[in-house]
Amino acid sequence: LTKIVQTTTTILHTRTTNMIANNNTSSPLSNNHNNNQNTFKRRKVTVKDTTTTTETQDVLAVPIVVDECNANDYTTKIASSQKRKLEDAAVSNRVSPTSVVREEEEEDCACDVQRRYENVEDAVMVATYDANDPSEDRFDYMLNLDLVPRRVRNSNDNNCSSDRCAVDVVGYTLSLFGVYDGHGGGDCAQFAQDHLLRTCAAHIAVALDCEVDNFDLGDEALEDARDARHSSVNKALCTAFVNVDERWMSDIDPDVVQSSCYKGGPWNSGSCAVVAALLVPEIMDEDGESRRISEELTSKLYTAHLGDCRAVLFSDDHIDSTDSNLFLPVVREKIGPYAHLNCCEQLTEDHAASNKSEQTLVENRCGDSSRAIITGASGVARVAGSLAVTRALGDAYLKRPDMSFGSYKEHCPFITCVPEVSCKVIGVPFSNAVPSQLLCMGTDGIFEKIESNQSIINEIQSSTNQDRSLMNNNVVLPDQNLSNIVIDHVIENVCSIRDLTKRSFTALKPGRARRSKHDDMTFMTIDLSAFLQSFR
């Protein structure tokens, strides 16, 4: 009898172990926990520039990692685990994020946000799901750039722009986030990933009469902005987009000649883009020795976009806002760490060829050509019968006659690379205990397959619905990548539309079979609370 019991126990243990292993690997969204082992040190900077690539993988996940207060088992597990850096993870050829992370002394990490996140980079969560082989999507982010004034400015200087002048401001913290959706191949999107955020940072610094103090943006970006004169951050972002577009086209081999569009063709490779820039003013401490984020001065969130990449902000109604396009309240009975986010605001408007105001702009550019906007048999409106968006990086054949062909050549330009820029004042979080504002950015592969923007926060809330006692203890589970939740919801929608099981759908390999069902998906979720608190 003893031998039978021992044998049965061994079998059960083996089956349980296998079940756990299978559950950890069966999801179509593979979690790559790219966690940082940084120890907070005052005024030091960690710089990562990861450009190496490895074997293609469907999903990149950069999850939240939380030091759960009053939960020693999780804390011990997180502290003792070997966290892989971004450059060591199998993240495919899609990614080379450059992150600049300010580090703090451990004894200074007393605020709730720092307890919620092991470091500020964990507040940026990204997930991707490939349709094309290789994917044409890219993303990038740069966190906590220190902008230091070139000289001490007189607060009574009447020549200062509204963006520059603020009493007692001794600098700014700038964080940038970018999502890029390539078409005609991924080359232009890759170029945007490599250059756009650095160029935006350089031009924003010029607009504020500042210099980036804790990161080398590179000679190309600095040279690009050296002689610039900007009256506002809005104009700085526009100039950065235009300059990156010009550099892309100037880098095209002059010996290349195209007579038609094809995948990877330099004349027809292009990219949609959305960039968010969070600018947080800083003032001097009373002792005059260190900088801190100011709660008295307003922070600003700038968005610049081309095409149909989208940015959506979810916030709590405790945060004051004068905007009138907040809509669709969330049911307050929901519980969990994100249940209080009951306001949804789309920060960008899709530059689709079906957009009437954009159609007018296209017609004005090309001389009211009869080919300005053509709607084909599928019912999709396209610029010159070719491109579904009216603004983009690249796509030289729709901008420059010397890089165009056929019927496009006569009426160029059809489209523009000048982004639409908006600015929103971001309120101070009413509480450090829970995320107060989530910024979501994604490619159209996400938004064309969801019911509405509101469905994003609905899925996040339902999937992170925890016991209220956990929420009160400021618990966000380590494996909860909010972007994974959204992409998983999109996959379920695609399966429902196509009448497929998730197993058969995820078995499809990237390429023609999967692209016929959906587009490449990239989704980035940023907890802005982590950047609005003092980390120094």
Coordinates of C-alpha atoms in Angstrom, one line a residue, residues 5-527:
V5 CA 0.7 5.7 -2.5
Q6 CA 4.3 6.8 -3.3
T7 CA 3.9 5.9 -7.0
T8 CA 0.6 7.8 -7.3
T9 CA 2.1 10.8 -5.6
T10 CA 5.0 10.9 -8.0
I11 CA 2.7 10.6 -11.0
L12 CA 0.4 13.4 -9.8
H13 CA 3.4 15.6 -9.1
T14 CA 4.8 15.0 -12.6
R15 CA 1.4 15.7 -14.3
T16 CA 1.0 18.9 -12.3
T17 CA 4.4 20.1 -13.2
N18 CA 3.7 19.4 -16.9
M19 CA 0.4 21.2 -16.7
I20 CA 2.0 24.3 -15.3
A21 CA 4.7 24.2 -17.9
N22 CA 2.1 23.9 -20.7
N23 CA -0.1 26.7 -19.3
N24 CA 3.0 28.9 -19.2
T25 CA 3.7 28.3 -22.9
S26 CA 0.3 27.8 -24.5
S27 CA -0.7 31.5 -24.9
P28 CA -0.2 33.0 -28.4
L29 CA 1.2 36.0 -26.6
S30 CA 4.7 35.1 -25.5
N31 CA 5.8 37.2 -22.5
N32 CA 9.4 38.3 -22.7
H33 CA 10.0 39.8 -19.3
N34 CA 12.5 42.4 -20.3
N35 CA 13.2 43.7 -16.8
N36 CA 15.8 46.1 -15.7
Q37 CA 18.1 45.3 -12.8
N38 CA 19.0 49.0 -12.2
T39 CA 19.7 50.0 -8.6
F40 CA 18.4 53.5 -8.0
K41 CA 21.4 55.9 -7.7
R42 CA 21.1 59.7 -7.5
R43 CA 21.7 61.6 -10.8
K44 CA 23.1 58.6 -12.6
V45 CA 21.8 57.5 -16.0
T46 CA 21.4 54.1 -17.6
V47 CA 21.5 54.1 -21.4
K48 CA 20.5 51.2 -23.5
D49 CA 20.8 51.2 -27.3
T50 CA 19.8 47.8 -28.5
T51 CA 20.2 47.2 -32.2
T52 CA 21.0 43.5 -32.3
T53 CA 18.3 41.2 -33.7
T54 CA 17.5 37.6 -33.1
E55 CA 15.1 35.0 -34.3
T56 CA 11.6 36.3 -35.2
Q57 CA 9.0 35.9 -32.6
D58 CA 5.3 36.8 -32.8
V59 CA 5.1 38.9 -29.7
L60 CA 7.3 41.2 -27.7
A61 CA 6.0 41.9 -24.3
V62 CA 7.6 44.5 -21.9
P63 CA 5.5 43.8 -18.8
I64 CA 4.9 45.7 -15.6
V65 CA 7.1 44.4 -12.8
V66 CA 5.9 45.3 -9.3
D67 CA 7.5 45.3 -6.0
E68 CA 4.4 44.3 -4.0
C69 CA 4.4 45.9 -0.6
N70 CA 3.4 43.5 2.1
A71 CA 3.9 40.6 -0.3
N72 CA 7.3 39.1 0.6
D73 CA 7.0 36.1 -1.6
Y74 CA 6.6 38.2 -4.8
T75 CA 9.3 40.7 -3.7
T76 CA 11.7 37.9 -3.0
K77 CA 10.9 36.2 -6.3
I78 CA 11.4 39.5 -8.2
A79 CA 14.6 40.4 -6.4
S80 CA 16.2 37.0 -6.9
S81 CA 15.2 36.3 -10.4
Q82 CA 17.6 36.9 -13.2
K83 CA 16.0 39.6 -15.3
R84 CA 17.0 39.6 -19.0
K85 CA 17.9 43.0 -20.5
L86 CA 16.2 44.1 -23.8
E87 CA 19.3 43.3 -25.8
D88 CA 19.4 39.7 -24.5
A89 CA 15.8 38.9 -25.3
A90 CA 14.6 37.2 -28.5
V91 CA 12.7 40.2 -29.7
S92 CA 12.9 39.8 -33.5
N93 CA 14.0 42.4 -36.0
R94 CA 11.2 44.7 -35.0
V95 CA 12.7 46.4 -32.0
S96 CA 15.7 48.4 -31.0
P97 CA 14.3 50.7 -28.2
T98 CA 16.6 53.3 -26.8
S99 CA 15.8 54.0 -23.2
V100 CA 17.3 56.6 -20.9
V101 CA 16.4 55.8 -17.3
R102 CA 17.2 58.1 -14.5
E103 CA 18.2 56.2 -11.4
E104 CA 17.7 57.1 -7.7
E105 CA 19.1 56.3 -4.4
E106 CA 17.2 53.4 -2.8
E107 CA 16.4 55.5 0.3
D108 CA 14.7 58.1 -1.8
C109 CA 12.3 55.6 -3.3
A110 CA 9.5 56.2 -0.8
C111 CA 6.6 57.2 -3.1
D112 CA 3.8 54.8 -4.0
V113 CA 4.7 54.9 -7.7
Q114 CA 8.2 53.7 -7.0
R115 CA 6.8 50.9 -4.9
R116 CA 4.5 50.0 -7.7
Y117 CA 7.2 49.9 -10.3
E118 CA 10.7 48.5 -9.8
N119 CA 11.9 51.3 -12.1
V120 CA 10.2 53.8 -14.3
E121 CA 10.8 51.7 -17.5
D122 CA 8.4 49.1 -16.2
A123 CA 5.6 51.7 -16.6
V124 CA 6.0 51.2 -20.4
M125 CA 4.3 48.0 -21.6
V126 CA 4.5 46.9 -25.2
A127 CA 3.1 43.9 -27.1
T128 CA 3.3 43.0 -30.8
Y129 CA 1.8 40.3 -33.0
D130 CA 3.1 39.8 -36.5
A131 CA 1.1 39.3 -39.7
N132 CA 3.7 40.0 -42.3
D133 CA 7.0 38.1 -42.6
P134 CA 8.9 40.1 -41.7
S135 CA 6.7 42.6 -39.7
E136 CA 6.5 46.1 -41.0
D137 CA 5.7 47.7 -37.5
R138 CA 8.3 49.2 -35.2
F139 CA 8.3 51.1 -31.9
D140 CA 10.7 53.1 -29.7
Y141 CA 10.9 55.1 -26.6
M142 CA 13.3 57.4 -24.7
L143 CA 12.6 58.0 -21.0
N144 CA 13.6 60.8 -18.7
L145 CA 15.9 63.0 -20.8
D146 CA 17.2 65.9 -18.7
L147 CA 16.7 69.2 -20.5
V148 CA 18.9 71.9 -19.0
P149 CA 18.7 75.6 -20.0
R150 CA 21.7 76.9 -22.0
R151 CA 21.7 80.0 -19.8
V152 CA 19.9 81.3 -16.8
R153 CA 16.9 83.1 -18.1
N154 CA 15.3 86.2 -16.7
S155 CA 11.7 85.5 -15.7
N156 CA 10.8 88.9 -17.0
D157 CA 12.3 88.3 -20.4
N158 CA 9.5 89.2 -22.8
N159 CA 11.1 87.4 -25.7
C160 CA 10.5 84.0 -24.2
S161 CA 7.8 81.9 -25.8
S162 CA 5.0 80.5 -23.6
D163 CA 6.7 77.1 -23.8
R164 CA 10.0 78.4 -22.5
C165 CA 9.1 80.8 -19.7
A166 CA 8.0 79.7 -16.3
V167 CA 9.2 81.2 -13.0
D168 CA 11.6 79.1 -11.1
V169 CA 11.9 76.4 -13.8
V170 CA 15.4 75.1 -14.0
G171 CA 14.8 72.4 -16.6
Y172 CA 12.5 69.8 -17.9
T173 CA 12.2 66.0 -18.0
L174 CA 11.3 64.8 -21.5
S175 CA 10.0 61.3 -22.3
L176 CA 9.2 60.3 -25.9
F177 CA 7.3 57.3 -27.2
G178 CA 6.9 56.3 -30.8
V179 CA 4.9 53.7 -32.8
Y180 CA 5.5 53.2 -36.6
D181 CA 3.4 51.3 -39.1
G182 CA 5.3 50.6 -42.3
H183 CA 3.9 49.9 -45.7
G184 CA 5.6 48.8 -48.9
G185 CA 8.1 47.0 -46.6
G186 CA 9.5 47.9 -43.2
D187 CA 12.5 49.9 -44.3
C188 CA 11.0 53.3 -43.8
A189 CA 9.5 52.3 -40.4
Q190 CA 12.9 51.1 -39.4
F191 CA 14.5 54.4 -40.4
A192 CA 11.9 56.2 -38.3
Q193 CA 12.6 54.0 -35.3
D194 CA 16.3 54.8 -35.7
H195 CA 16.1 58.5 -36.1
L196 CA 12.7 60.1 -35.3
L197 CA 12.7 60.3 -31.5
R198 CA 16.3 61.5 -31.3
T199 CA 15.5 64.2 -33.8
C200 CA 12.3 65.2 -32.0
A201 CA 14.3 65.4 -28.7
A202 CA 16.9 67.7 -30.3
H203 CA 14.4 70.1 -31.8
I204 CA 12.3 70.2 -28.6
A205 CA 15.4 71.1 -26.7
V206 CA 16.1 74.0 -29.1
A207 CA 12.5 75.2 -28.8
L208 CA 13.0 75.4 -25.0
D209 CA 16.5 76.9 -25.3
C210 CA 17.8 73.8 -23.5
E211 CA 20.4 71.1 -24.1
V212 CA 20.0 67.4 -23.3
D213 CA 22.2 66.8 -20.3
N214 CA 22.2 63.1 -19.7
F215 CA 22.2 61.4 -23.2
D216 CA 24.1 61.8 -26.4
L217 CA 21.5 62.2 -29.2
G218 CA 24.2 61.7 -31.8
D219 CA 25.8 64.0 -34.3
E220 CA 23.2 63.6 -36.9
A221 CA 20.3 64.7 -34.7
L222 CA 22.2 67.5 -33.1
E223 CA 23.4 68.8 -36.5
D224 CA 19.8 68.6 -37.8
A225 CA 18.6 70.9 -35.0
R226 CA 21.7 73.1 -34.7
D227 CA 20.4 76.1 -36.8
A228 CA 16.7 75.6 -36.0
R229 CA 14.6 78.4 -34.7
H230 CA 11.4 77.3 -33.1
S231 CA 8.7 79.4 -31.4
S232 CA 7.0 76.4 -29.8
V233 CA 7.3 72.7 -29.2
N234 CA 4.5 72.2 -31.7
K235 CA 6.7 73.7 -34.5
A236 CA 9.7 71.8 -33.3
L237 CA 7.9 68.5 -33.7
C238 CA 6.7 69.4 -37.2
T239 CA 10.3 70.3 -38.2
A240 CA 11.6 67.0 -36.8
F241 CA 9.2 65.0 -38.9
V242 CA 9.9 66.9 -42.0
N243 CA 13.7 66.7 -41.6
V244 CA 13.6 62.9 -40.9
D245 CA 11.5 62.5 -44.1
E246 CA 14.0 64.5 -46.1
R247 CA 16.9 62.4 -44.8
W248 CA 15.1 59.2 -45.7
M249 CA 14.6 60.3 -49.3
S250 CA 18.1 61.7 -49.6
D251 CA 19.5 58.4 -48.5
I252 CA 17.8 56.5 -51.4
D253 CA 20.3 55.3 -53.9
P254 CA 20.1 57.7 -56.9
D255 CA 20.9 54.8 -59.2
V256 CA 17.6 53.1 -58.3
V257 CA 14.8 53.6 -60.7
Q258 CA 11.3 52.2 -60.3
S259 CA 8.5 51.8 -62.8
S260 CA 6.0 50.4 -60.4
C261 CA 5.3 49.7 -56.7
Y262 CA 6.7 46.6 -55.1
K263 CA 7.5 45.5 -51.5
G264 CA 10.8 46.9 -50.4
G265 CA 10.8 49.4 -53.2
P266 CA 12.6 52.5 -51.9
W267 CA 10.4 54.9 -53.8
N268 CA 7.2 53.4 -52.4
S269 CA 8.3 52.4 -48.9
G270 CA 6.6 54.5 -46.3
S271 CA 5.4 54.6 -42.7
C272 CA 2.6 56.0 -40.6
A273 CA 3.8 57.3 -37.2
V274 CA 2.6 58.6 -33.9
V275 CA 4.9 60.2 -31.4
A276 CA 4.0 61.3 -27.9
A277 CA 6.3 63.7 -25.9
L278 CA 5.7 64.2 -22.2
L279 CA 7.3 67.4 -21.0
V280 CA 7.5 67.8 -17.2
P281 CA 8.9 71.1 -15.7
E282 CA 11.3 70.9 -12.8
I283 CA 12.1 73.4 -10.1
M284 CA 14.9 73.8 -7.6
D285 CA 14.5 72.3 -4.1
E286 CA 14.3 74.8 -1.2
D287 CA 18.0 73.9 -0.4
G288 CA 18.9 75.0 -3.9
E289 CA 20.9 71.9 -4.5
S290 CA 18.7 69.4 -6.4
R291 CA 16.0 69.4 -9.0
R292 CA 12.5 68.0 -8.5
I293 CA 9.4 67.6 -10.5
S294 CA 7.1 70.5 -9.8
E295 CA 3.5 69.9 -8.7
E296 CA 2.7 73.6 -9.0
L297 CA 3.5 73.8 -12.7
T298 CA 1.6 72.0 -15.4
S299 CA 3.0 69.1 -17.5
K300 CA 2.2 68.9 -21.1
L301 CA 1.6 65.9 -23.4
Y302 CA 2.3 66.6 -27.1
T303 CA 1.2 64.2 -29.8
A304 CA 2.4 64.3 -33.4
H305 CA 1.1 61.8 -35.9
L306 CA 0.9 60.8 -39.6
G307 CA -1.6 58.4 -41.0
D308 CA -3.7 56.0 -39.0
C309 CA -1.5 55.2 -36.0
R310 CA -3.6 56.3 -33.0
A311 CA -3.1 57.7 -29.5
V312 CA -5.8 57.4 -26.8
L313 CA -5.7 58.7 -23.2
F314 CA -7.6 57.0 -20.4
S315 CA -7.8 59.0 -17.2
D316 CA -9.7 59.4 -13.9
D317 CA -12.4 62.0 -13.5
H318 CA -10.6 63.5 -10.5
I319 CA -8.2 65.1 -13.0
D320 CA -9.4 68.4 -14.2
S321 CA -9.8 68.9 -17.9
T322 CA -11.4 71.5 -20.1
D323 CA -11.7 69.2 -23.1
S324 CA -15.2 68.5 -24.3
N325 CA -14.5 65.2 -26.1
L326 CA -14.3 62.9 -23.0
F327 CA -16.9 60.2 -23.4
L328 CA -18.2 56.8 -22.5
P329 CA -18.1 56.6 -18.7
V330 CA -16.9 53.3 -17.2
V331 CA -19.2 51.5 -14.7
R332 CA -18.0 52.5 -11.3
E333 CA -18.9 49.2 -9.7
K334 CA -15.9 47.6 -11.3
I335 CA -12.9 47.0 -9.0
G336 CA -9.3 46.6 -9.6
P337 CA -6.2 48.8 -10.1
Y338 CA -7.6 50.4 -13.3
A339 CA -11.3 50.5 -12.5
H340 CA -11.2 54.3 -11.7
L341 CA -10.2 55.2 -15.3
N342 CA -13.5 56.3 -16.5
C343 CA -12.7 59.0 -19.1
C344 CA -11.6 58.1 -22.7
E345 CA -10.1 60.7 -25.1
Q346 CA -8.7 60.1 -28.6
L347 CA -5.8 62.4 -29.0
T348 CA -5.2 61.9 -32.8
E349 CA -7.5 61.8 -35.8
D350 CA -6.8 59.2 -38.5
H351 CA -5.4 60.7 -41.7
A352 CA -7.4 58.3 -43.8
A353 CA -8.2 58.9 -47.5
S354 CA -11.9 58.6 -46.5
N355 CA -11.5 61.7 -44.3
K356 CA -13.3 64.6 -46.0
S357 CA -11.0 67.3 -44.7
E358 CA -8.0 65.3 -45.7
Q359 CA -9.4 64.7 -49.2
T360 CA -9.6 68.5 -49.7
L361 CA -6.0 68.9 -48.7
V362 CA -4.9 66.1 -51.2
E363 CA -6.9 67.8 -54.0
N364 CA -5.2 71.1 -53.2
R365 CA -1.7 69.6 -53.3
C366 CA -2.1 67.8 -56.6
G367 CA -4.1 70.5 -58.4
D368 CA -7.6 69.0 -58.0
S369 CA -6.6 66.0 -60.0
S370 CA -9.3 63.5 -60.8
R371 CA -7.0 60.9 -59.5
A372 CA -6.6 62.6 -56.0
I373 CA -8.9 60.1 -54.2
I374 CA -10.1 56.9 -55.9
T375 CA -12.5 54.5 -54.3
G376 CA -12.1 51.0 -55.6
A377 CA -14.4 48.0 -55.8
S378 CA -13.6 47.1 -52.2
G379 CA -15.0 50.4 -51.1
V380 CA -11.7 51.6 -49.6
A381 CA -10.8 55.2 -50.6
R382 CA -7.1 55.6 -51.6
V383 CA -4.9 58.5 -52.5
A384 CA -4.3 58.2 -56.3
G385 CA -5.9 54.8 -56.1
S386 CA -2.8 53.6 -54.2
L387 CA -2.4 54.6 -50.6
A388 CA -5.1 54.5 -47.9
V389 CA -3.6 57.4 -45.8
T390 CA -3.0 61.0 -46.8
R391 CA 0.1 61.7 -44.6
A392 CA 3.2 59.5 -44.1
L393 CA 6.9 59.4 -44.0
G394 CA 8.5 58.1 -47.2
D395 CA 6.3 57.2 -50.1
A396 CA 8.5 59.3 -52.4
Y397 CA 6.5 58.3 -55.5
L398 CA 3.5 60.4 -54.1
K399 CA 5.6 63.4 -53.1
R400 CA 8.5 64.0 -55.6
P401 CA 8.2 63.8 -59.4
D402 CA 11.9 62.8 -59.7
M403 CA 11.1 59.7 -57.6
S404 CA 7.7 58.9 -59.2
F405 CA 6.5 57.0 -62.2
G406 CA 3.4 56.5 -64.4
S407 CA 0.3 58.5 -63.7
Y408 CA 1.5 59.5 -60.3
K409 CA 4.4 61.5 -61.7
E410 CA 2.3 64.2 -63.4
H411 CA 0.3 65.3 -60.3
C412 CA 2.9 65.0 -57.4
P413 CA 2.7 65.9 -54.6
F414 CA -0.4 64.0 -53.3
I415 CA 0.6 63.5 -49.7
T416 CA 2.6 65.3 -47.0
C417 CA 4.9 64.4 -44.1
V418 CA 3.9 67.4 -42.0
P419 CA 2.3 65.9 -38.9
E420 CA -0.8 67.0 -37.0
V421 CA 0.4 68.2 -33.6
S422 CA -1.7 68.6 -30.5
C423 CA -0.9 69.6 -26.9
K424 CA -2.8 68.6 -23.7
V425 CA -2.2 69.8 -20.2
I426 CA -1.7 66.8 -17.9
G427 CA -3.0 67.2 -14.4
V428 CA -1.2 66.2 -11.2
P429 CA -2.4 62.7 -10.2
F430 CA -4.8 62.9 -7.3
S431 CA -3.2 59.8 -5.7
N432 CA 0.1 58.0 -6.0
A433 CA -1.6 54.7 -5.0
V434 CA -3.0 53.8 -8.4
P435 CA -2.4 54.6 -12.1
S436 CA -4.2 57.8 -12.8
Q437 CA -3.6 58.2 -16.6
L438 CA -2.9 55.5 -19.2
L439 CA -1.6 56.6 -22.6
C440 CA -2.3 53.9 -25.3
M441 CA -0.6 54.1 -28.7
G442 CA -1.0 51.6 -31.5
T443 CA -1.1 50.8 -35.2
D444 CA -4.2 50.4 -37.2
G445 CA -3.9 46.6 -36.9
I446 CA -5.3 47.1 -33.4
F447 CA -7.9 49.8 -34.0
E448 CA -9.5 48.4 -37.1
K449 CA -10.3 45.2 -35.3
I450 CA -11.8 46.5 -32.0
E451 CA -15.3 47.8 -31.3
S452 CA -14.2 51.2 -30.1
N453 CA -11.5 52.9 -28.1
Q454 CA -13.6 52.3 -25.0
S455 CA -13.3 48.5 -25.5
I456 CA -9.5 48.8 -24.7
I457 CA -10.0 50.0 -21.1
N458 CA -13.0 47.7 -20.7
E459 CA -10.7 44.7 -21.5
I460 CA -8.0 46.0 -19.2
Q461 CA -10.4 46.5 -16.4
S462 CA -12.1 43.1 -16.8
S463 CA -8.7 41.2 -17.1
T464 CA -7.2 43.0 -14.1
N465 CA -10.2 42.8 -11.9
Q466 CA -8.7 42.0 -8.5
D467 CA -10.1 41.7 -5.1
R468 CA -10.6 45.2 -3.6
S469 CA -8.1 44.4 -0.8
L470 CA -5.4 43.9 -3.4
M471 CA -6.2 47.2 -5.1
N472 CA -6.1 49.0 -1.8
N473 CA -2.6 47.4 -1.2
N474 CA -1.4 48.9 -4.5
V475 CA -1.0 45.5 -6.2
V476 CA -0.4 45.2 -9.9
L477 CA 0.6 41.6 -10.7
P478 CA 4.0 41.1 -12.3
D479 CA 2.7 39.2 -15.3
Q480 CA 0.0 41.7 -16.2
N481 CA 1.2 43.3 -19.4
L482 CA -1.8 45.5 -20.3
S483 CA -0.8 45.6 -24.0
N484 CA -0.9 41.8 -24.1
I485 CA -4.5 42.0 -22.9
V486 CA -5.5 44.3 -25.7
I487 CA -3.8 42.2 -28.4
D488 CA -5.4 39.0 -27.0
H489 CA -8.8 40.7 -27.3
V490 CA -8.1 41.7 -30.9
I491 CA -7.1 38.1 -31.7
E492 CA -10.4 36.9 -30.2
N493 CA -12.3 39.3 -32.4
V494 CA -10.4 38.2 -35.5
C495 CA -11.2 34.5 -34.7
S496 CA -14.9 35.4 -34.2
I497 CA -15.1 37.3 -37.5
R498 CA -13.2 34.6 -39.5
D499 CA -15.0 31.7 -37.7
L500 CA -11.7 30.2 -36.5
T501 CA -10.6 28.7 -33.2
K502 CA -7.8 30.4 -31.5
R503 CA -5.7 27.3 -31.8
S504 CA -6.1 27.1 -35.6
F505 CA -5.6 30.9 -35.9
T506 CA -2.4 31.1 -33.9
A507 CA -1.0 28.1 -35.8
L508 CA -0.9 30.3 -39.0
K509 CA 2.6 31.4 -39.8
P510 CA 3.4 35.1 -40.4
G511 CA 3.1 35.8 -44.1
R512 CA 0.3 35.5 -46.7
A513 CA -1.9 33.1 -44.6
R514 CA -1.9 35.3 -41.5
R515 CA -1.9 38.7 -43.4
S516 CA -5.1 37.8 -45.1
K517 CA -6.7 37.7 -41.6
H518 CA -5.2 40.8 -40.0
D519 CA -2.4 43.4 -40.2
D520 CA 0.7 43.7 -38.0
M521 CA -0.2 44.7 -34.5
T522 CA 1.8 46.9 -32.1
F523 CA 0.4 48.3 -28.9
M524 CA 2.1 50.4 -26.3
T525 CA 0.6 51.3 -22.9
I526 CA 2.2 53.9 -20.7
D527 CA 1.3 54.7 -17.1

